[in-house]
Coordinates of C-alpha atoms in Angstrom, one line a residue:
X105 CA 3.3 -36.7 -13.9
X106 CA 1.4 -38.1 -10.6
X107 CA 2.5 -34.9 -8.7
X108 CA 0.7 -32.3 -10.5
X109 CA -2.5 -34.7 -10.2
X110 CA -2.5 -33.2 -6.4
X111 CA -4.7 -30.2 -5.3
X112 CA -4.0 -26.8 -6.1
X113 CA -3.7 -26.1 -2.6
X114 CA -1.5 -29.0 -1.4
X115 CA 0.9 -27.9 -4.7
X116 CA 1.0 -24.3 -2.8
X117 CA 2.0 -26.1 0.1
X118 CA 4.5 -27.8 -1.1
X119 CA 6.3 -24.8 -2.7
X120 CA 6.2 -22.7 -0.2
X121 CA 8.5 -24.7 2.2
X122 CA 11.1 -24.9 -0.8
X123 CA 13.8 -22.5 -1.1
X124 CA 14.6 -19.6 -3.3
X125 CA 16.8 -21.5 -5.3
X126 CA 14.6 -24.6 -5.8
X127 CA 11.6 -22.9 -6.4
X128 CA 13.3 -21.2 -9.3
X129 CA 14.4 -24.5 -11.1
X130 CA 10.8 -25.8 -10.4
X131 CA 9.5 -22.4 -12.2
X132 CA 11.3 -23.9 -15.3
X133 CA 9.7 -26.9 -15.2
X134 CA 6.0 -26.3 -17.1
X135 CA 3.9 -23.8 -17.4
X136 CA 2.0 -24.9 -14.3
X137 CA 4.6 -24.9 -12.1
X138 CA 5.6 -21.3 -13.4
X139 CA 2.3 -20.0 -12.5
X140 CA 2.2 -21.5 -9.0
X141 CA 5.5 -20.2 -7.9
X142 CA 4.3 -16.5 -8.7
X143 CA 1.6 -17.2 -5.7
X144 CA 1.8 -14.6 -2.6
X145 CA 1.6 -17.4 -0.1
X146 CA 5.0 -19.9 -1.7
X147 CA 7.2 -16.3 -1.0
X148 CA 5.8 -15.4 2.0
X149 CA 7.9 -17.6 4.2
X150 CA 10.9 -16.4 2.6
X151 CA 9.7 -12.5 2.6
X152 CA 9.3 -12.5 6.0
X153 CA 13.2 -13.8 6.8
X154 CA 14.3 -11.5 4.8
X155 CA 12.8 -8.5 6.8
X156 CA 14.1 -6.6 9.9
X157 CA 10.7 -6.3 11.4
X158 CA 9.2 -7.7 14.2
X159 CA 5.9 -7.4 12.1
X160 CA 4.2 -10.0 9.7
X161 CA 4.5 -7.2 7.3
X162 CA 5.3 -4.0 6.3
X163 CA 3.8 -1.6 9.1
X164 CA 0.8 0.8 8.1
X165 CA 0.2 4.1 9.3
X166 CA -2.6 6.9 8.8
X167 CA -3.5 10.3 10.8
X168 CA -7.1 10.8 11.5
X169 CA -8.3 13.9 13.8
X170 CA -6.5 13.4 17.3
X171 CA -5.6 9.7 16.3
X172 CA -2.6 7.8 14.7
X173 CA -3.5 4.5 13.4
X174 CA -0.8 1.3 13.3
X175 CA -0.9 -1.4 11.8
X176 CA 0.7 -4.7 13.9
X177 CA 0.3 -7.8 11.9
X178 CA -3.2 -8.9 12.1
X179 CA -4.5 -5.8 14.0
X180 CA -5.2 -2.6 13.5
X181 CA -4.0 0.0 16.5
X182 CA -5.2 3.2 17.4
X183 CA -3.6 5.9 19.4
X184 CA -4.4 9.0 21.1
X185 CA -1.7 12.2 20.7
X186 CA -0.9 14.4 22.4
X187 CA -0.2 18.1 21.9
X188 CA 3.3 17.5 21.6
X189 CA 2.9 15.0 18.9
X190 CA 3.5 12.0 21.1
X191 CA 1.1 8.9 21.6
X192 CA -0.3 7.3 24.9
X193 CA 1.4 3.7 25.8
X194 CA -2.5 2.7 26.2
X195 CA -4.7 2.5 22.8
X196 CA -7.4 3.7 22.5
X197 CA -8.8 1.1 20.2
X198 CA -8.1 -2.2 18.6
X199 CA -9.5 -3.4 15.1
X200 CA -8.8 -7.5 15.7
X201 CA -9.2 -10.4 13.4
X202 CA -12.9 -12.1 14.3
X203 CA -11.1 -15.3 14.6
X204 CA -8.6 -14.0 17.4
X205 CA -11.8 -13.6 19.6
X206 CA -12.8 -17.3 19.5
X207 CA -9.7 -18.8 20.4
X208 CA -8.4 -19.7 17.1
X209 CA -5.1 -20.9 16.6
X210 CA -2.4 -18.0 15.0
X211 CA -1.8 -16.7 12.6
X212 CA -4.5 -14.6 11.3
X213 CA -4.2 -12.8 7.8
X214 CA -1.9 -9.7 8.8
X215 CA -3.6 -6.5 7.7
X216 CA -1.8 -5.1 4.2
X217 CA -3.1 -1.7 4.0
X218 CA -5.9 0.5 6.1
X219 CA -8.3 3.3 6.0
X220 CA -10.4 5.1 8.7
X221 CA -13.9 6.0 7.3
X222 CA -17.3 7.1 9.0
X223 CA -15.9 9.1 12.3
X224 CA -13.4 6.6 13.1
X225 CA -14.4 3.3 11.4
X226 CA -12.0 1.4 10.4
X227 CA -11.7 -0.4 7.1
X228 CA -8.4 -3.4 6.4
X229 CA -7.5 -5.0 3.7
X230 CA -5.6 -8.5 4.4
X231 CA -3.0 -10.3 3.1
X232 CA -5.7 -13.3 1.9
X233 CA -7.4 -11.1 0.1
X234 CA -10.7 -10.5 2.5
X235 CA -11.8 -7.0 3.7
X236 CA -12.9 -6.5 7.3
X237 CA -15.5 -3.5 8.2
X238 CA -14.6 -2.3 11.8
X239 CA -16.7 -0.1 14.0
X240 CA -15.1 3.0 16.0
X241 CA -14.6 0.7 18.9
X242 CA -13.1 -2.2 16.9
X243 CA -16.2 -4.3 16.7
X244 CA -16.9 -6.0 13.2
X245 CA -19.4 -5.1 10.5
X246 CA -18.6 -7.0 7.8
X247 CA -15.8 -9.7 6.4
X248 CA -16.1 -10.3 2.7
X249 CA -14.0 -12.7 0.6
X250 CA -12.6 -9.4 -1.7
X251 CA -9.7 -10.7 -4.3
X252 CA -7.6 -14.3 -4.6
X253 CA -4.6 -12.7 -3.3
X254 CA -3.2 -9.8 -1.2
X255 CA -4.7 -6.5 -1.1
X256 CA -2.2 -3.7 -1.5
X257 CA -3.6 -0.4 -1.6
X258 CA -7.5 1.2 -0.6
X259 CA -9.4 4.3 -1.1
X260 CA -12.5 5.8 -0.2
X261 CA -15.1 8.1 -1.5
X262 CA -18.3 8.5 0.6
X263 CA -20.3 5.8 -0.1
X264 CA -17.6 4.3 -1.7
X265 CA -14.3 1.7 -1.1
X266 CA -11.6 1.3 -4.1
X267 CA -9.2 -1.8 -3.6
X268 CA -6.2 -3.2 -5.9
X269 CA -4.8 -6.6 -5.2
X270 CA -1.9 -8.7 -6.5
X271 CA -4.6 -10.8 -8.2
X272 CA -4.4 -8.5 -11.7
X273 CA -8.2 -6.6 -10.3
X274 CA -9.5 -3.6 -9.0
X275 CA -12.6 -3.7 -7.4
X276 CA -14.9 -0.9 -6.3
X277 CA -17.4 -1.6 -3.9
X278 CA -20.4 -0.1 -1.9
X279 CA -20.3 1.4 1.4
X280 CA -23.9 2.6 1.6
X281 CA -25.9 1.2 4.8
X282 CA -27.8 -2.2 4.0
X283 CA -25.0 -3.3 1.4
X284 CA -21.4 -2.6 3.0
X285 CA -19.3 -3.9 1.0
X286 CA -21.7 -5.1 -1.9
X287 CA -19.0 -5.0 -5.1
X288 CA -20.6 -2.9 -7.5
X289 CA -17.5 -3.0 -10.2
X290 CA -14.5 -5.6 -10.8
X291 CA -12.2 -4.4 -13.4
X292 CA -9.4 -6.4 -15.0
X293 CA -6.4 -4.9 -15.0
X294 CA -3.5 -7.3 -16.9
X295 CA -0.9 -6.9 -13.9
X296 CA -0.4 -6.9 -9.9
X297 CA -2.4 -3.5 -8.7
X298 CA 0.1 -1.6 -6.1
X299 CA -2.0 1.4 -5.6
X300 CA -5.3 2.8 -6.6
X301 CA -6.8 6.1 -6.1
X302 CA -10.0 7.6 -6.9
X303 CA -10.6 11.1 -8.8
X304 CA -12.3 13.7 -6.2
X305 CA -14.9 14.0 -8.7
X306 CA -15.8 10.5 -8.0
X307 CA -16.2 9.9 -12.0
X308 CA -12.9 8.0 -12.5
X309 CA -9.9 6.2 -11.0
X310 CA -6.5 5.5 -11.5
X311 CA -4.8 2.1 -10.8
X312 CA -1.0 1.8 -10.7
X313 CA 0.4 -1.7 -11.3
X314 CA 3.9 -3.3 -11.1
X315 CA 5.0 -2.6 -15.3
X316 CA 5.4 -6.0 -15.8
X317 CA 2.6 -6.6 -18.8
X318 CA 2.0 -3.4 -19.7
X319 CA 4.2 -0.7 -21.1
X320 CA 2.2 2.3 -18.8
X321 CA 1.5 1.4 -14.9
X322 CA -0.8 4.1 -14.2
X323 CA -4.2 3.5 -16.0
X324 CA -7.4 5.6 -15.8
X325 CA -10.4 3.8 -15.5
X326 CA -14.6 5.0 -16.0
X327 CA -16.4 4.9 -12.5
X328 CA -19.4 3.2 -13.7
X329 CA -18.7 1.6 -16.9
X330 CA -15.2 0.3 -15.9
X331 CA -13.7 1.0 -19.1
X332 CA -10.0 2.3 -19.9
X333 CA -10.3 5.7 -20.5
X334 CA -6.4 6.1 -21.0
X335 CA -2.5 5.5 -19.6
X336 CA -0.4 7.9 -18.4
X337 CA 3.2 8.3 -19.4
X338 CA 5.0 6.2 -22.1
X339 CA 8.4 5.2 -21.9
X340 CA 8.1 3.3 -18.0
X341 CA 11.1 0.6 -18.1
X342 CA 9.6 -2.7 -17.2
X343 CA 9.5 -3.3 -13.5
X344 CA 9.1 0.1 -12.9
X345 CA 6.3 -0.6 -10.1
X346 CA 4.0 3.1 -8.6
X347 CA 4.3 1.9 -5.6
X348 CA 1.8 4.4 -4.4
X349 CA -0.2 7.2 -6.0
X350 CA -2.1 10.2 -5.0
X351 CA -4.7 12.8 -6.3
X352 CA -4.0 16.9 -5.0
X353 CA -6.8 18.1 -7.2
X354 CA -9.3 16.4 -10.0
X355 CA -6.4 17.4 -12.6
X356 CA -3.1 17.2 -10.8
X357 CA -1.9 13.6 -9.3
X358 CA 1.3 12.4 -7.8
X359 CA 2.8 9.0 -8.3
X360 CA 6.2 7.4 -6.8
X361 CA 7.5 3.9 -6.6
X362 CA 10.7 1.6 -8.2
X363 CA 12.3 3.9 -10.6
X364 CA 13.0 6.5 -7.9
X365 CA 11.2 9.6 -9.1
X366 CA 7.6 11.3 -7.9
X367 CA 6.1 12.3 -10.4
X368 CA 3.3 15.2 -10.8
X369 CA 0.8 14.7 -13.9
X370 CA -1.8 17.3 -14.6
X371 CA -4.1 16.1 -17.4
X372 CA -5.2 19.4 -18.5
X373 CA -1.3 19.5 -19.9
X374 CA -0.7 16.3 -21.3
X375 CA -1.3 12.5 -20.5
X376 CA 1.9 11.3 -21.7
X377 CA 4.3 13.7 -19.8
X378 CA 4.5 14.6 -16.1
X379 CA 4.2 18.2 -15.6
X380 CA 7.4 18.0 -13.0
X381 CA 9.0 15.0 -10.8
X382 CA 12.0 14.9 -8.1
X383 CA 14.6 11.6 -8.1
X384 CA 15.8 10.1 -5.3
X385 CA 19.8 10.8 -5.0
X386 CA 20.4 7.4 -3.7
X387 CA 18.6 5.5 -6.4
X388 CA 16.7 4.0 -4.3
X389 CA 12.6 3.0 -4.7
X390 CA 10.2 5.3 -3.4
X391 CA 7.9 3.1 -0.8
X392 CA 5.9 6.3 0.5
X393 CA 5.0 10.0 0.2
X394 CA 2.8 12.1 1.9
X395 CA 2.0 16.1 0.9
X396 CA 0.6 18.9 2.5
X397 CA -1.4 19.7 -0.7
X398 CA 0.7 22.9 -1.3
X399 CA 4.1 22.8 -1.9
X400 CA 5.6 20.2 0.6
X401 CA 6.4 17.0 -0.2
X402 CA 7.5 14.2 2.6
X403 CA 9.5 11.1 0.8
X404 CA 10.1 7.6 2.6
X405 CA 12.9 5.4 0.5
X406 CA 13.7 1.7 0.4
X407 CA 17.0 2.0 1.6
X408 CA 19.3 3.8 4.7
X409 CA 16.2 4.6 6.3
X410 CA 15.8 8.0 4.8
X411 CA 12.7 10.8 5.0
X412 CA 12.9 13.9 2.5
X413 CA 11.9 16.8 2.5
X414 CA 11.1 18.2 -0.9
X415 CA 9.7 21.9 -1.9
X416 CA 7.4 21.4 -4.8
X417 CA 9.1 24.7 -6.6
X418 CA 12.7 23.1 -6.7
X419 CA 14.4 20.0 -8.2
X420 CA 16.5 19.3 -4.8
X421 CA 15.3 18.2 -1.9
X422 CA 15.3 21.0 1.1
X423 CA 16.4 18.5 4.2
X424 CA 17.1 14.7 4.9
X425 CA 16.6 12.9 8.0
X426 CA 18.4 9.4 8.8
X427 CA 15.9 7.4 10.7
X428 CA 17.3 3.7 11.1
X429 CA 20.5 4.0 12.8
X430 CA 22.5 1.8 13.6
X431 CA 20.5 -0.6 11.7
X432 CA 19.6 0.0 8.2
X433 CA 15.5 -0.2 7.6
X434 CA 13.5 1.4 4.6
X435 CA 11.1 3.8 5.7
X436 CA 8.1 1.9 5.1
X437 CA 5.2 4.7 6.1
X438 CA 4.9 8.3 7.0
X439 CA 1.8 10.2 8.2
X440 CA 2.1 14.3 8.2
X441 CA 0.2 16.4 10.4
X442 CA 1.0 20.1 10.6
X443 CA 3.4 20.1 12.9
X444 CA 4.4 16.1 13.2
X445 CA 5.9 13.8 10.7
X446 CA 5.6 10.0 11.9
X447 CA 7.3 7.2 10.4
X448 CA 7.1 3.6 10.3
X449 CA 10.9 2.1 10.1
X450 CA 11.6 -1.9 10.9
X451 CA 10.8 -1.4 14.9
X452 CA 9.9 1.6 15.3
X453 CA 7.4 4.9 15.0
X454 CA 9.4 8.1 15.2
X455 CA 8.2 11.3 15.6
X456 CA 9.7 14.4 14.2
X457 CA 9.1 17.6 15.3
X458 CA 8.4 20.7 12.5
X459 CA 7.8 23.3 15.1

């Protein structure tokens, strides 16, 4: 067959200006054409009509000191707040693309997911796979070629960067001076990597994938080896993605994602049970949570825009707040200071006021 003598890349190209519908019967083709309509790039054409948001993708955002950072396509924003939670028009900062300072034709890579490191410095992960290093004032340090496909969830120990990517790796890599972003560890992991987080006692990590391989999502993995050192949970129905995961101590972590339920693990108990978790009423998937490391928990679902509030010591959630009227947007990222709650809907940030 002449056609899949072409390039890999002209293939891609090819498929990606099909339709949902065609690019299914292509899938059942051969096995070749099955793998290639799995790529990020042949969906994301048809990802992005089917969004609400003005943005390239989902928005990003993250609390550090006096700052809230946004993520807006390609760039990384940062604000200064105010004492009554709200944010300057103005930023104060902008972490750009390299190539958007040269006069290079749009688009960029938009930034998938974001940390601030170092007093302010500023590290992305993109949606073709590179990392970019900023400086506090936006300036780059470094741009490495990280994973084959979107990177979907960071974390960061000093001296350290964790990243999972829809290319089936994690990678851990080094922060020091002299080697920023050096990758000291690349660890298969069978499936699409959602979210990763590393222990606090920097000896292991946990990687939470999208179920579709494996019969456990949430694997623990050795620091410096890179071996397995175990699953936790049986019983995960396939597709059941953790869309995002969290450590509270070195024993006790919290996971949510497609199946609806947060889950608490504490490893001292058990490996194969959670110690507690909370559903979501409306059956919808979990796309963010954020904690107050006590007994607060702050939930962001797929659907109807809704944030709730959950006590850690009860089954039901305490309070629910409808953010996207009159038009229905999943609640895509929260950030939780002590006396704000922001979240990221299809166009907007909104603040809520605890005090």
């Amino acid at each position: 067959m002449r056609l899949l003598s072409l390039p890999e890349d002209v293939l891609l190209l090819i498929l990606s200006l099909l339709e949902k519908h065609d690019l299914a019967a292509v899938a059942c083709c051969c096995r070749r054409f099955r793998n290639l309509s799995t790529v990020d790039c042949v969906w994301r054409r048809l990802a992005r009509s089917a969004l609400h948001a003005p943005f390239s993708l989902l928005p990003w955002l993250l609390l550090h000191a006096d700052r809230l950072y946004v993520s807006q396509a390609s760039d990384v924003v940062s604000y200064g707040l105010r004492r009554d939670g709200r944010f300057a028009r103005r930023p104060l900062a902008i972490h750009r693309h390299p190539a958007a300072h040269h006069g290079v034709p749009k688009p960029f890579p938009d930034v998938c997911r974001f940390l601030v490191f170092d007093d302010e410095a500023v590290i992305a992960g993109c949606s073709d796979g590179t990392l970019r290093v900023h400086g506090p004032s936006g300036k780059l340090r470094a741009l490495v070629q990280g994973h084959d496909q979107e990177i979907s969830s960071l974390d960061t120990r000093p001296g350290v960067l964790l990243s999972g990517s829809r290319d089936h790796t994690a990678k851990v890599w080094s922060l020091a001076k002299g080697a920023v972003a050096k990758c000291l560890l690349t660890v298969p992991v069978g499936d699409r990597v959602w979210s990763v987080g590393f222990n606090p006692t920097k000896s292991s990590f946990v990687t939470g994938s999208a179920c579709l391989q494996n019969s456990s999502p949430l694997k623990v993995w050795d620091l410096e080896r890179g071996d397995m050192l175990g699953t936790l949970g049986v019983g995960f129905r396939h597709g059941a993605s953790v869309m995002g995961l969290m450590y509270e101590s070195p024993a006790t972590l919290l996971s949510w994602g497609h199946d609806t339920y947060i889950r608490l693990w504490d490893t001292r108990v058990s490996m194969r049970q959670c110690v507690q978790r909370w559903e979501e009423p409306h059956d919808s998937a979990l796309y963010c949570v954020q904690s107050d490391r006590n007994n607060l928990l702050v939930s962001g679902s797929a659907y109807y825009g809704v944030v709730r509030l959950w006590d850690k010591r009860q089954t039901r959630c305490l309070h629910m707040f409808s953010l996207s009227s009159p038009v229905s947007s999943p609640v895509y990222s929260l950030a939780l200071g002590t006396a704000h709650l922001y979240a990221a809907i299809a166009r907007y940030v909104i603040l809520l006021d605890f005090k």
